[in-house]
Coordinates of C-alpha atoms and ligand atoms in Angstrom, one line a residue:
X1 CA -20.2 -6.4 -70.3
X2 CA -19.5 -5.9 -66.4
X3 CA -16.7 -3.8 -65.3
X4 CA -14.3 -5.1 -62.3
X5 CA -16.5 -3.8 -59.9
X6 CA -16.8 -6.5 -57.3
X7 CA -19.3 -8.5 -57.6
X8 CA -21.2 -10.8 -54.4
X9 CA -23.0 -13.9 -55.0
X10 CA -24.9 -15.1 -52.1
X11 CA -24.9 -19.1 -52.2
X12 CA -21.9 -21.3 -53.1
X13 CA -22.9 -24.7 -54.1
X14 CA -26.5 -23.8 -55.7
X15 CA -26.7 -25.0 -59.2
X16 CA -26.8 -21.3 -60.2
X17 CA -24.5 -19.7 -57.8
X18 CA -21.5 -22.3 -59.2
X19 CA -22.4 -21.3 -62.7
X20 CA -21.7 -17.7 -61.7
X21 CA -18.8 -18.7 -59.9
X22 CA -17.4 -20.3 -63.0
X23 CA -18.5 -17.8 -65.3
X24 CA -17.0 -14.8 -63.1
X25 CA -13.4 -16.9 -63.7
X26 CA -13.9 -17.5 -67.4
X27 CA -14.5 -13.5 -67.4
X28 CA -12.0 -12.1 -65.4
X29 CA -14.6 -10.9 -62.9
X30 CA -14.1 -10.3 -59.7
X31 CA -16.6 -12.0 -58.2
X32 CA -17.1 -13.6 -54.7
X33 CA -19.6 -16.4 -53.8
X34 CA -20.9 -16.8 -50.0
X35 CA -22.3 -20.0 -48.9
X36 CA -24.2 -21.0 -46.2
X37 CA -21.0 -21.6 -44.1
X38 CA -20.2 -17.5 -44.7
X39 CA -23.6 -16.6 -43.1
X40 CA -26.5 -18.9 -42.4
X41 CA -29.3 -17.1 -43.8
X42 CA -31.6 -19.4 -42.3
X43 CA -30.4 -18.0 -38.8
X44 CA -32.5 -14.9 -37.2
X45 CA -29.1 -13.1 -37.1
X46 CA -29.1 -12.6 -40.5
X47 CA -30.5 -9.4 -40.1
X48 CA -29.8 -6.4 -41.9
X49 CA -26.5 -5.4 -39.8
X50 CA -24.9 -8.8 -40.7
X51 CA -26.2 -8.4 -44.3
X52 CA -24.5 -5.4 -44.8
X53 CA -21.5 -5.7 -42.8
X54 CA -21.0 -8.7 -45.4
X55 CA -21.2 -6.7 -48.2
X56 CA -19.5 -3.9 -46.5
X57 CA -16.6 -6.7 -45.7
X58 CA -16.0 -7.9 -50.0
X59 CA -16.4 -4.3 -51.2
X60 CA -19.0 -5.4 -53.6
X61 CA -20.2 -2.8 -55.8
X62 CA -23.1 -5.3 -57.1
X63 CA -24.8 -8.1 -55.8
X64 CA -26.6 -11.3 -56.9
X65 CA -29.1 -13.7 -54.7
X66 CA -28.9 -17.1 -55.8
X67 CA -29.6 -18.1 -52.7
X68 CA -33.2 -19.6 -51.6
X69 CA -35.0 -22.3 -50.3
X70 CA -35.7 -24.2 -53.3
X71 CA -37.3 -27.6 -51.7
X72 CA -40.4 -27.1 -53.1
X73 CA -41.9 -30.1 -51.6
X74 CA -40.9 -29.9 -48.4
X75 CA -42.0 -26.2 -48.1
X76 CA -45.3 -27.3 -47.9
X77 CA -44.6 -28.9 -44.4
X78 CA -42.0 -25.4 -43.3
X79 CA -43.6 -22.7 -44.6
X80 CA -41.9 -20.9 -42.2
X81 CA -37.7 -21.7 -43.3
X82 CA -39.1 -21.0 -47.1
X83 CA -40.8 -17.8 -46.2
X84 CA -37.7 -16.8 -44.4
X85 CA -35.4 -17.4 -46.8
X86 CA -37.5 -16.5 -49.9
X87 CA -39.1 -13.7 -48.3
X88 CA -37.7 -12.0 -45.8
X89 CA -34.0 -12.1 -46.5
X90 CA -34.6 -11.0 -50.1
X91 CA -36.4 -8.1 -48.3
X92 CA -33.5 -7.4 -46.0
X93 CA -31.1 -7.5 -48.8
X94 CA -33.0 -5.6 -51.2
X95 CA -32.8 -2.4 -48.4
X96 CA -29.6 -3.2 -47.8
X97 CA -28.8 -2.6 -51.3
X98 CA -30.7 0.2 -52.0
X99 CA -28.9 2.0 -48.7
X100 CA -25.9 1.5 -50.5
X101 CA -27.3 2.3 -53.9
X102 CA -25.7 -1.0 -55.0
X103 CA -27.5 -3.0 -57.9
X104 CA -29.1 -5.9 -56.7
X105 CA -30.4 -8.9 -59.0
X106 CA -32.2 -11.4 -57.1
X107 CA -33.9 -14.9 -58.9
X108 CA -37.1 -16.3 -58.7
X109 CA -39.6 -18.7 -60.4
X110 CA -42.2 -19.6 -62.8
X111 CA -43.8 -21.4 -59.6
X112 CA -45.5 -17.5 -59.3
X113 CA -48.1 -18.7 -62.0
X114 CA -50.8 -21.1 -61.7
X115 CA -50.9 -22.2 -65.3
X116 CA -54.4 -21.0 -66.2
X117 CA -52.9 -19.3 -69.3
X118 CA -52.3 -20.8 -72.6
X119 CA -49.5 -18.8 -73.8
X120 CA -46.2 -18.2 -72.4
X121 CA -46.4 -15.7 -69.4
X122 CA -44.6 -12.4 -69.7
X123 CA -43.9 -10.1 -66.8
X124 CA -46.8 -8.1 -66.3
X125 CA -49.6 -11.0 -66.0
X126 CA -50.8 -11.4 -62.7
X127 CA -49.3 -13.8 -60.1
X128 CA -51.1 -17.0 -58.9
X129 CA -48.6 -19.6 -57.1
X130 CA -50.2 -22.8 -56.2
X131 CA -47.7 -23.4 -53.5
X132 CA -46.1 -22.5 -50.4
X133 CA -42.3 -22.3 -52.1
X134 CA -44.5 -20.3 -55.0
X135 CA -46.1 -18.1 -52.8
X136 CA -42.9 -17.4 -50.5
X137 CA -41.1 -16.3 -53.8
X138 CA -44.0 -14.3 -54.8
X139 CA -43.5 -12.5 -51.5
X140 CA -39.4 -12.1 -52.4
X141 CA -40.6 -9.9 -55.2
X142 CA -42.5 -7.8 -53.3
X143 CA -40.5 -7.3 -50.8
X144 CA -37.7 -6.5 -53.2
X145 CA -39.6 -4.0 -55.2
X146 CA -40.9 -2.4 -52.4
X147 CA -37.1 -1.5 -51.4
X148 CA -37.2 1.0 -54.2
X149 CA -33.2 0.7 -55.0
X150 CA -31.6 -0.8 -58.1
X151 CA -33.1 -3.8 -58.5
X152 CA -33.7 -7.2 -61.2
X153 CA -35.7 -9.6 -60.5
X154 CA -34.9 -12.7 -62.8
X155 CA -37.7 -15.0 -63.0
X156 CA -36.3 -18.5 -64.2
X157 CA -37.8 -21.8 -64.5
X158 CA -37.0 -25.6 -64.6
X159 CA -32.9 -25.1 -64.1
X160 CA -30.5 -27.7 -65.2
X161 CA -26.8 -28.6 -65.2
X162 CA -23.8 -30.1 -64.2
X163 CA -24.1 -28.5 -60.6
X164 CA -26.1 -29.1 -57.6
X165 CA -29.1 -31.2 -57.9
X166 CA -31.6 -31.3 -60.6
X167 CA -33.9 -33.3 -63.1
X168 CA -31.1 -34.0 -65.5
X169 CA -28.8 -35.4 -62.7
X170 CA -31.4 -37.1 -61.1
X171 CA -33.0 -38.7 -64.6
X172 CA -29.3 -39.9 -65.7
X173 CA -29.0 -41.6 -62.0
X174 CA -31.7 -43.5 -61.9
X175 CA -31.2 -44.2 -65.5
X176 CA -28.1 -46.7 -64.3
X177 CA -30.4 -48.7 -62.5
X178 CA -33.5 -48.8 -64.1
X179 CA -35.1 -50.2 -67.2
X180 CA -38.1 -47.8 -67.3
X181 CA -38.5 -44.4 -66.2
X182 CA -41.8 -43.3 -65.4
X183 CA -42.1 -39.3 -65.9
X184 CA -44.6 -36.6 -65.7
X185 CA -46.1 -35.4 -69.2
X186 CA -48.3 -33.2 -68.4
X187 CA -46.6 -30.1 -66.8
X188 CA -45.0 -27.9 -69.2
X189 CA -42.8 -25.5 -69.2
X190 CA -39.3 -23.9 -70.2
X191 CA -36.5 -25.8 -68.9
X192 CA -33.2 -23.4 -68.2
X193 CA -29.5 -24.7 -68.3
X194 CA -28.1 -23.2 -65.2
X195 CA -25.2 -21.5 -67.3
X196 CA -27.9 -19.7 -69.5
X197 CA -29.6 -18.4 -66.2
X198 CA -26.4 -17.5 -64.6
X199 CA -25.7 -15.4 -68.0
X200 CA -29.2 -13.9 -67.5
X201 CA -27.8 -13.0 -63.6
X202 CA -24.6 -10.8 -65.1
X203 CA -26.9 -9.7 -68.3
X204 CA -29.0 -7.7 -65.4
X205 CA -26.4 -6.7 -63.5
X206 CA -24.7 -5.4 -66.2
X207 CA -28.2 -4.0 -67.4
X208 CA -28.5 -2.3 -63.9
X209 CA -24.9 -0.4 -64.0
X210 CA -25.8 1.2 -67.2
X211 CA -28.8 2.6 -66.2
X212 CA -31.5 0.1 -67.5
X213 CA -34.7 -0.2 -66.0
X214 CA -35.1 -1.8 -62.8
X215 CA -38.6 -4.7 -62.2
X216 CA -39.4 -8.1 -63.0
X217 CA -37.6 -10.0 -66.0
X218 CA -38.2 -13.4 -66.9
X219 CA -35.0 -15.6 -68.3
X220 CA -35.8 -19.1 -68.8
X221 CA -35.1 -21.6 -71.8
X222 CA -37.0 -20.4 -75.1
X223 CA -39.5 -23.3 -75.9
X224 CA -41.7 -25.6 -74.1
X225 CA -41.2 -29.1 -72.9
X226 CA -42.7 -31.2 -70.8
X227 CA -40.5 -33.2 -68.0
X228 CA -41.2 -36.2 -69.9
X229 CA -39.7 -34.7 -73.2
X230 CA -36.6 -33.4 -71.5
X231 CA -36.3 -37.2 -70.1
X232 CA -36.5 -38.4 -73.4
X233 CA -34.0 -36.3 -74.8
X234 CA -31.6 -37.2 -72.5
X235 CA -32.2 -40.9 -72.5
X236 CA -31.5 -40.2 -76.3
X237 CA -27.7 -38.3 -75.6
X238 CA -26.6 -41.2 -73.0
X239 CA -27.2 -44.3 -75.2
X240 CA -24.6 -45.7 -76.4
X241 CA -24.2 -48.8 -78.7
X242 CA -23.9 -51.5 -76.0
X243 CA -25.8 -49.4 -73.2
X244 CA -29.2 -48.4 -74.2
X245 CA -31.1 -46.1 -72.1
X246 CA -33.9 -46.7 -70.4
X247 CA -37.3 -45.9 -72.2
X248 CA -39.6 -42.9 -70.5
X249 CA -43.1 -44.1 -69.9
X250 CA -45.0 -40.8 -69.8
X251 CA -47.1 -40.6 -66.9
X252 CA -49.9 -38.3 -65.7
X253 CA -49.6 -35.8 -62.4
X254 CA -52.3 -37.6 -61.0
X255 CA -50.7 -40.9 -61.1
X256 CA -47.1 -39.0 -59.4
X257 CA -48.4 -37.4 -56.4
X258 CA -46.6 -34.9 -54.7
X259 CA -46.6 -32.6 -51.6
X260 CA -46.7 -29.3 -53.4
X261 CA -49.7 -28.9 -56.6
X262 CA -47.6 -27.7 -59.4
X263 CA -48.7 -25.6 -62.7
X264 CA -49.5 -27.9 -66.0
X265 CA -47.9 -24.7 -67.9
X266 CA -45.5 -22.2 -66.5
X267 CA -43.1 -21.2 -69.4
X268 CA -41.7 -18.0 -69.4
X269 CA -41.6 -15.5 -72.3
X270 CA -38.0 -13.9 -71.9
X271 CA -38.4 -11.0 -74.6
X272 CA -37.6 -8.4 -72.4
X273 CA -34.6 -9.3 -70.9
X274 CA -33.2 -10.1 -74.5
X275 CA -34.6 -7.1 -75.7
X276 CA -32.8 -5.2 -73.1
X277 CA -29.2 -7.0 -73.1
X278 CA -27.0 -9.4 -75.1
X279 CA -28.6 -12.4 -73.3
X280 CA -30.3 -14.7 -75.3
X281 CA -33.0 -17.4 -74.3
X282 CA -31.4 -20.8 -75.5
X283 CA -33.5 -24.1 -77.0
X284 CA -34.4 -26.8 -74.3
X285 CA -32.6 -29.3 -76.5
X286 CA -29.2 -27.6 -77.2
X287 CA -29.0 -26.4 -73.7
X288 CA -29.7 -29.8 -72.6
X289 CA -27.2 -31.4 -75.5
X290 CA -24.8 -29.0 -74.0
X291 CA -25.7 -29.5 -70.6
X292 CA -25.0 -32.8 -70.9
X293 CA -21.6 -32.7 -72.9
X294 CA -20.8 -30.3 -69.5
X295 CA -21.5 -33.0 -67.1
X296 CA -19.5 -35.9 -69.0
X297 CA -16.9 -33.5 -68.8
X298 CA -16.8 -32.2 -65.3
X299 CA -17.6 -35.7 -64.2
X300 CA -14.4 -36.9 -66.4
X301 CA -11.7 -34.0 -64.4
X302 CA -13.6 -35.1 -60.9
X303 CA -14.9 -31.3 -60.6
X304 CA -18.5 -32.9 -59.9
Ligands
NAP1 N1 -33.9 -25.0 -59.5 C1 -34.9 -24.6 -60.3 O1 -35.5 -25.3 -61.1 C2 -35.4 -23.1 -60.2 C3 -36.6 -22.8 -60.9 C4 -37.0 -21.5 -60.8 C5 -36.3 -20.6 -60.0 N2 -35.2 -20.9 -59.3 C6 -34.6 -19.9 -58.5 O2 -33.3 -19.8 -58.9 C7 -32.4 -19.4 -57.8 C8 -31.2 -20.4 -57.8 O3 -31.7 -21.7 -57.6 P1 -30.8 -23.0 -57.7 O4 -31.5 -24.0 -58.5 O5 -29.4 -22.6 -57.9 O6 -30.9 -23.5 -56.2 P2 -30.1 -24.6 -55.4 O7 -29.3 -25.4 -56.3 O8 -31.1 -25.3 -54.5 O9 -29.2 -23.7 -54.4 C9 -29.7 -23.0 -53.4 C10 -28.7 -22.1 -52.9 O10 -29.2 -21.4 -51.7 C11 -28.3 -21.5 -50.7 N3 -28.9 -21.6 -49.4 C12 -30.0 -22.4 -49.1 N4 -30.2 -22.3 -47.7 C13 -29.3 -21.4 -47.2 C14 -29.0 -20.9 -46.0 N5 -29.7 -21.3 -44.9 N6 -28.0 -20.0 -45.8 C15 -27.2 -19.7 -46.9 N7 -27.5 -20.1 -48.1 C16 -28.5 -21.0 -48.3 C17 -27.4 -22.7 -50.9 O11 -26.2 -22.4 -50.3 P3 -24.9 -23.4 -50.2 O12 -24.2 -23.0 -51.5 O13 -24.2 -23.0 -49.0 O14 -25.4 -24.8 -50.3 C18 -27.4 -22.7 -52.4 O15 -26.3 -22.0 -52.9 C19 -33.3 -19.5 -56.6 O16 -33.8 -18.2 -56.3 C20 -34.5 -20.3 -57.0 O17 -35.7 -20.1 -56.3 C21 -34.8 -22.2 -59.4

């Protein structure tokens, strides 16, 4: 799979953006990351001149937007910053690329359903977000479809790993401190190790150079869990004789409010991108066994 075309990863220090990063070294790739400090995409001057003239400057012959404003709570009170980053520069880059007739694969989320179905959601069902973050991704399809070039759009979904910030790093935090861990049980969905979604990113790619179909994908983990589960689980792989973990009371939405409503079920079906490529969705609990393993030994070298 992928040639030594360059390759350009917008974000640096994103959960999935290092996983590409890492992956692009264990494969030989050449393969670029640019993070915030490269271009603020947050900045009105990241317009499509600068956009290009980036991509211009690494002679990528593909491209890959893990970049976003994932703060899903907090984009309830700036719809504007998530709109613009979740929006409208997946819309600039999406023309960019398709000026250039450059394959693009850009991520997005589950947050695009409102959980009103009872079986997993595949790629055609209709969109629904319940929040502004959901809603300003939902508009980062659109606006990357509408640019008519080569283009993937990789819907993922409840992303963990050794990188960045996320349920499994924050869950084994707390866990140092606490006795009890009080966790939401009933939200459901497909929880993703960030190396499995950061496969999914070069399966499309790849998918996109030879020709395959361009449109909406979904790549997430391949079974349900709920957030209290995946607590559970990993309470389960840090005990040690002599350090117990912390048990998980499971807990209601109602009784953990938060900013942003989020969807009791949002797990992805991801037939089609397996169907299409060598990717493969992985179980919730290996990927988070392995996950975990990842982190003990990152932590172990000082990488994270
Ligand atoms: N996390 C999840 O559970 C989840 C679920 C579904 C879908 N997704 C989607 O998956 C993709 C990757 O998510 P992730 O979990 O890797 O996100 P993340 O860990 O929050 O990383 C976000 C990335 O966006 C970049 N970024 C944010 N603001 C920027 C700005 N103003 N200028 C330049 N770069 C900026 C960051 O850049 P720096 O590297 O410079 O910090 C970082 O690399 C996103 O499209 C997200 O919507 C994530």
């Amino acid at each position: 799979m992928i040639g030594d075309a360059p390759v350009l990863v917008l974000g640096a220090r994103g959960q999935v953006a290092r996983e590409l990063a890492r992956l692009g070294l264990e494969l030989g790739m050449s393969l670029e990351t640019a993070g915030r400090e490269r271009l603020d995409l947050s900045s009105d001057s990241a317009d499509e001149t600068v956009l290009g003239a980036l991509i211009d400057q690494t002679g990528a012959r593909g491209v890959i937007n893990a970049a976003a404003y994932t703060a899903v709570d907090l984009a309830e009170s700036e719809p504007e910053r998530a709109f613009h980053l979740n929006r409208d520069i997946p819309g600039r880059l999406a023309r960019v690329c398709a000026d250039r007739a450059i394959p693009l694969v850009h991520y997005s989320t589950d947050y695009v359903f409102d959980g009103a179905k009872a079986a997993a959601y595949v790629e055609t069902d209709p969109r629904s977000p319940l929040n502004v973050y959901g809603r300003s991704k939902a508009g980062g399809e659109d606006q990357v479809l509408a640019a008519g070039g080569d283009a993937i759009i990789l819907r993922t979904a409840w992303v963990f790993g050794a990188f960045g910030r996320n349920f499994m790093k924050t869950m084994l935090s707390l866990a140092e401190t606490r006795t009890e861990l009080t966790v939401v049980d009933d939200q459901r969905g497909r929880p993703t190790w960030s190396r499995d979604a950061a496969q999914a990113g070069l399966a499309a790619l790849d998918l996109l150079r030879r020709g395959g179909p361009s449109g909406l994908y979904h790549a997430a983990g391949a079974d349900d869990a709920s957030w209290a589960d995946l607590a559970e689980h990993l309470m389960g792989l840090r005990a040690v004789p002599g350090r117990p973990s912390p048990a998980v009371r499971r807990i209601t939405t109602a009784e953990f409010p938060t900013a942003a409503q989020r969807s009791p079920y949002s797990g992805l079906d991801s037939s089609r991108l397996a169907a299409q490529t060598d990717w493969r969705p992985s179980g919730w609990r290996s990927a988070a066994s392995a996950a975990y393993a990842d982190l003990q030994s990152l932590v172990s070298k000082g990488i994270v």
